[in-house]
Amino acid sequence: MSTTTATPTERRERTGRRWRFAALLLISLVWLFPLVWMTLTALSPPGSLVGGGLPRLGDLGLTTVREAVATYPVTTWAVNSLAIAVVAVVLTVVVDLLAGYVLAKRRFPGRAVVLMAIVATLMIPVQVLLIPQFELVARLGWVNSYWAVIVPRSAEAFGIFLARQYLMSIPDELLEAARLDGANQWQVFTRVILPLARPLVAVLVVMTFMYRWNEFAWPLVALRDPDLYTLPVGLAFLQGQYATDYPTLMAGALLSMLPILLLFVVAQRFFVAGLARSGLK
């Protein structure tokens, strides 16, 4: 039986693939380590890590998670976060899509200037906007309400830019054909643009939900009633002045991570396709 001998080029390619695999595996382990440590800490019994102890596999269980839910209003905080995130996703995605469609397919004077102004806002730190936003919601009488958290960020500059980049890839001939068939602007948007923009919608939904679900600084400023706290704000108050029960805190963090993980798993295929077609690498 004769065996084929690999050429030097094939051996170098094989060695290169092994090194790349090893590098990717190492990077994956580095990224996964905090998640694994958080999970082990959340499943450890309360007080088991006092003094810098390590999580023990034999002690792992759901006791800490159940105690965190029973002791603190974690369910209320989660419902608040879910309500704010869902309404914000609907509002933000609609605004981003409409703005991106106008900037991509409509011709009007100053369009480039408007786009540059929107992109320029990405360089403004979020902390700089806290005081103007608070003055705005205070004058509207929205302080300590859901609307104070939802409305000020209902249009995201990055979402508008992403929508514009994606919709630029849709041929103008499709829109012109729809107009020749008698479709108005709204019908063109709903019957031509939206069916072709499903991957974009998935990207905007995942990114907006993730941002709103994890947002901390602005809800901390706008909300005063503990019953209206979002989950990140509520978890911050679980840290004591002199000591912190890390298993309980990590249990809450683990619960807060599950909705985002589930959403990303469901929309992963559309998420990747949307980013690829938008021209972002």
Coordinates of C-alpha atoms in Angstrom, one line a residue:
M1 CA 0.0 0.0 0.0
S2 CA 1.4 3.3 -1.0
T3 CA 1.1 6.4 1.1
T4 CA 1.3 10.0 -0.2
T5 CA 3.8 12.2 1.4
A6 CA 2.8 15.7 2.2
T7 CA 4.6 18.5 0.4
P8 CA 6.5 21.1 2.4
T9 CA 3.8 23.6 1.5
E10 CA 1.1 21.3 2.9
R11 CA 3.0 20.7 6.0
R12 CA 3.4 24.4 6.6
E13 CA -0.3 25.0 6.0
R14 CA -1.1 22.2 8.4
T15 CA 1.2 23.6 11.1
G16 CA -0.3 27.1 10.5
R17 CA -3.8 25.8 11.0
R18 CA -2.8 24.1 14.3
W19 CA -1.2 27.2 15.6
R20 CA -4.3 29.3 14.6
F21 CA -6.5 26.8 16.3
A22 CA -4.4 26.8 19.5
A23 CA -4.4 30.6 19.5
L24 CA -8.2 30.8 19.0
L25 CA -8.7 28.2 21.8
L26 CA -6.5 30.2 24.2
I27 CA -8.4 33.4 23.4
S28 CA -11.7 31.6 23.9
L29 CA -10.6 30.3 27.3
V30 CA -9.5 33.8 28.3
W31 CA -13.0 35.2 27.4
L32 CA -14.9 32.3 29.0
F33 CA -13.0 32.3 32.3
P34 CA -15.0 35.2 33.8
L35 CA -18.2 33.6 32.8
V36 CA -17.3 30.3 34.2
W37 CA -16.1 31.9 37.5
M38 CA -19.3 33.9 37.8
T39 CA -21.4 30.7 37.3
L40 CA -19.4 28.8 39.9
T41 CA -19.6 31.7 42.3
A42 CA -23.4 32.0 41.8
L43 CA -23.9 28.3 42.4
S44 CA -21.8 28.3 45.6
P45 CA -23.5 28.3 49.0
P46 CA -23.8 31.8 50.7
G47 CA -20.6 32.6 52.7
S48 CA -18.6 29.8 51.2
L49 CA -16.1 32.2 49.5
V50 CA -15.4 34.4 52.6
G51 CA -11.7 34.8 53.0
G52 CA -10.9 34.2 49.3
G53 CA -11.9 30.6 49.2
L54 CA -12.3 28.8 45.9
P55 CA -15.6 27.4 44.6
R56 CA -15.9 23.6 45.3
L57 CA -17.8 21.5 42.8
G58 CA -19.3 19.4 45.5
D59 CA -21.1 22.4 47.1
L60 CA -22.6 23.8 43.9
G61 CA -26.4 24.1 43.7
L62 CA -29.3 26.5 43.2
T63 CA -29.6 27.4 46.8
T64 CA -28.0 30.8 46.4
V65 CA -30.1 31.6 43.3
R66 CA -33.3 30.7 45.2
E67 CA -32.3 32.8 48.2
A68 CA -31.4 35.8 46.1
V69 CA -34.8 35.7 44.4
A70 CA -36.6 35.2 47.8
T71 CA -34.7 37.8 49.7
Y72 CA -34.4 40.6 47.2
P73 CA -37.0 42.0 44.7
V74 CA -35.0 40.5 41.8
T75 CA -38.2 39.5 40.0
T76 CA -39.5 43.1 40.2
W77 CA -36.2 44.5 38.9
A78 CA -36.2 41.9 36.1
V79 CA -39.8 42.8 35.1
N80 CA -38.9 46.5 35.1
S81 CA -35.8 45.8 32.9
L82 CA -37.8 43.7 30.5
A83 CA -40.6 46.3 30.2
I84 CA -38.1 49.1 29.5
A85 CA -36.1 47.0 27.2
V86 CA -39.0 45.8 25.1
V87 CA -40.6 49.2 24.6
A88 CA -37.2 50.8 23.9
V89 CA -36.4 48.1 21.4
V90 CA -39.6 48.7 19.4
L91 CA -39.3 52.5 19.5
T92 CA -35.6 52.6 18.8
V93 CA -35.7 50.0 16.0
V94 CA -38.5 51.9 14.2
V95 CA -36.7 55.3 14.5
D96 CA -33.4 53.8 13.4
L97 CA -34.9 52.1 10.4
L98 CA -36.8 55.2 9.2
A99 CA -33.8 57.5 9.7
G100 CA -31.5 55.0 8.0
Y101 CA -34.0 54.6 5.1
V102 CA -34.2 58.4 4.6
L103 CA -30.4 58.8 4.7
A104 CA -29.8 55.9 2.4
K105 CA -32.5 56.3 -0.3
R106 CA -33.8 59.8 -0.2
R107 CA -32.1 62.8 -1.7
F108 CA -32.3 66.1 0.1
P109 CA -30.0 69.1 0.6
G110 CA -27.6 68.7 3.5
R111 CA -27.9 64.9 3.7
A112 CA -24.2 64.4 4.1
V113 CA -24.0 67.0 6.8
V114 CA -26.9 65.3 8.8
L115 CA -25.1 62.0 8.5
M116 CA -21.8 63.5 9.7
A117 CA -23.6 65.2 12.6
I118 CA -25.2 61.9 13.6
V119 CA -21.9 60.0 13.4
A120 CA -20.1 62.7 15.3
T121 CA -22.4 62.2 18.3
L122 CA -20.8 58.8 18.8
M123 CA -17.7 60.6 20.1
I124 CA -19.6 62.3 22.9
P125 CA -19.3 60.4 26.2
V126 CA -22.5 59.2 27.7
Q127 CA -21.7 60.8 31.0
V128 CA -21.7 64.3 29.4
L129 CA -25.4 63.9 28.4
L130 CA -26.6 62.9 31.9
I131 CA -27.3 66.4 33.1
P132 CA -29.0 67.7 29.9
Q133 CA -31.1 64.6 29.7
F134 CA -32.1 64.9 33.4
E135 CA -33.2 68.6 32.9
L136 CA -35.2 67.5 29.9
V137 CA -37.1 64.7 31.6
A138 CA -37.6 66.9 34.7
R139 CA -39.3 69.6 32.7
L140 CA -41.5 67.0 31.1
G141 CA -42.4 65.6 34.5
W142 CA -41.0 62.1 33.7
V143 CA -38.5 61.7 36.5
N144 CA -38.9 58.4 38.3
S145 CA -40.9 56.8 35.5
Y146 CA -40.3 54.4 32.7
W147 CA -40.5 57.1 30.1
A148 CA -37.5 58.9 31.6
V149 CA -35.4 55.8 30.8
I150 CA -36.9 55.0 27.4
V151 CA -37.4 58.2 25.5
P152 CA -34.1 60.1 25.8
R153 CA -32.2 57.3 23.9
S154 CA -35.0 56.3 21.5
A155 CA -32.7 57.1 18.6
E156 CA -29.2 55.6 18.5
A157 CA -26.6 57.1 16.3
F158 CA -24.9 53.8 15.7
G159 CA -28.2 52.1 14.9
I160 CA -29.0 54.8 12.3
F161 CA -25.6 54.5 10.8
L162 CA -25.8 50.7 10.7
A163 CA -29.3 50.9 9.1
R164 CA -28.1 53.4 6.5
Q165 CA -25.1 51.2 5.6
Y166 CA -27.3 48.1 5.2
L167 CA -30.0 49.8 3.2
M168 CA -27.5 51.3 0.8
S169 CA -26.9 47.7 -0.5
I170 CA -30.6 47.4 -1.6
P171 CA -30.8 48.3 -5.4
D172 CA -32.6 51.5 -6.2
E173 CA -34.3 49.7 -9.1
L174 CA -36.5 47.7 -6.7
L175 CA -37.8 50.9 -5.2
E176 CA -38.4 52.5 -8.6
A177 CA -40.3 49.4 -9.7
A178 CA -42.5 49.6 -6.7
R179 CA -43.2 53.3 -7.3
L180 CA -44.1 52.6 -11.0
D181 CA -46.6 50.0 -9.7
G182 CA -48.3 52.8 -7.7
A183 CA -46.7 52.3 -4.3
N184 CA -46.3 55.4 -2.1
Q185 CA -43.3 56.0 0.2
W186 CA -44.8 54.1 3.2
Q187 CA -45.7 51.1 1.0
V188 CA -42.2 51.1 -0.5
F189 CA -40.8 51.0 3.0
T190 CA -43.1 48.4 4.5
R191 CA -43.4 46.1 1.4
V192 CA -40.0 46.4 -0.1
I193 CA -37.5 47.6 2.4
L194 CA -38.6 45.7 5.6
P195 CA -38.8 42.2 4.0
L196 CA -35.2 42.7 2.7
A197 CA -34.0 44.1 6.0
R198 CA -34.8 41.2 8.4
P199 CA -31.2 40.6 9.2
L200 CA -30.8 44.3 10.0
V201 CA -33.8 44.2 12.2
A202 CA -32.3 41.3 14.1
V203 CA -29.1 43.1 14.6
L204 CA -30.8 46.2 15.9
V205 CA -33.1 44.2 18.2
V206 CA -30.2 42.3 19.7
M207 CA -27.9 45.3 20.1
T208 CA -30.7 47.6 21.5
F209 CA -32.0 45.0 23.9
M210 CA -28.5 44.2 25.2
Y211 CA -27.7 47.9 25.7
R212 CA -31.0 48.7 27.4
W213 CA -31.0 45.6 29.6
N214 CA -27.5 46.3 30.8
E215 CA -27.8 50.1 31.1
F216 CA -26.8 51.4 34.5
A217 CA -25.8 55.1 34.7
W218 CA -28.9 56.7 33.3
P219 CA -31.5 54.5 35.1
L220 CA -29.6 55.2 38.3
V221 CA -30.0 59.0 37.8
A222 CA -33.6 58.9 36.4
L223 CA -35.2 56.4 38.8
R224 CA -35.6 57.1 42.6
D225 CA -38.2 54.5 43.6
P226 CA -36.6 51.1 44.5
D227 CA -39.7 49.4 43.0
L228 CA -38.9 50.9 39.6
Y229 CA -35.2 50.0 39.6
T230 CA -33.9 48.0 36.7
L231 CA -31.9 44.8 37.4
P232 CA -28.4 46.4 37.0
V233 CA -29.3 49.2 39.4
G234 CA -30.9 46.8 41.9
L235 CA -27.9 44.5 41.8
A236 CA -25.6 47.4 42.5
F237 CA -27.3 47.9 45.9
L238 CA -26.5 44.4 46.9
Q239 CA -22.9 45.4 47.5
G240 CA -22.5 46.2 51.2
Q241 CA -20.4 49.0 52.6
Y242 CA -18.0 46.7 54.5
A243 CA -18.6 43.3 53.0
T244 CA -20.3 41.8 49.9
D245 CA -22.0 38.5 49.6
Y246 CA -20.5 37.6 46.2
P247 CA -22.4 34.4 45.6
T248 CA -25.7 36.3 46.0
L249 CA -24.4 39.1 43.8
M250 CA -23.2 36.7 41.1
A251 CA -26.5 34.8 41.3
G252 CA -28.3 38.0 40.3
A253 CA -25.7 38.7 37.6
L254 CA -26.2 35.2 36.2
L255 CA -30.0 35.7 36.1
S256 CA -29.5 39.0 34.3
M257 CA -27.3 37.4 31.7
L258 CA -29.7 34.6 30.6
P259 CA -32.2 36.8 28.6
I260 CA -29.4 38.3 26.5
L261 CA -27.8 34.9 25.9
L262 CA -31.1 33.4 24.9
L263 CA -31.9 36.3 22.5
F264 CA -28.5 36.1 20.9
V265 CA -28.8 32.3 20.4
V266 CA -32.2 32.7 18.7
A267 CA -31.1 35.6 16.5
Q268 CA -27.5 34.6 15.9
R269 CA -28.0 33.6 12.2
F270 CA -29.7 36.9 11.3
F271 CA -27.3 38.9 13.5
V272 CA -24.2 37.6 11.6
A273 CA -25.9 38.1 8.2
G274 CA -26.9 41.7 9.1
L275 CA -23.4 42.7 10.2
A276 CA -21.9 41.1 7.1
R277 CA -24.2 43.0 4.7
S278 CA -23.9 46.3 6.5
G279 CA -20.2 46.4 5.5
L280 CA -18.9 46.4 9.1
K281 CA -16.0 44.0 9.9

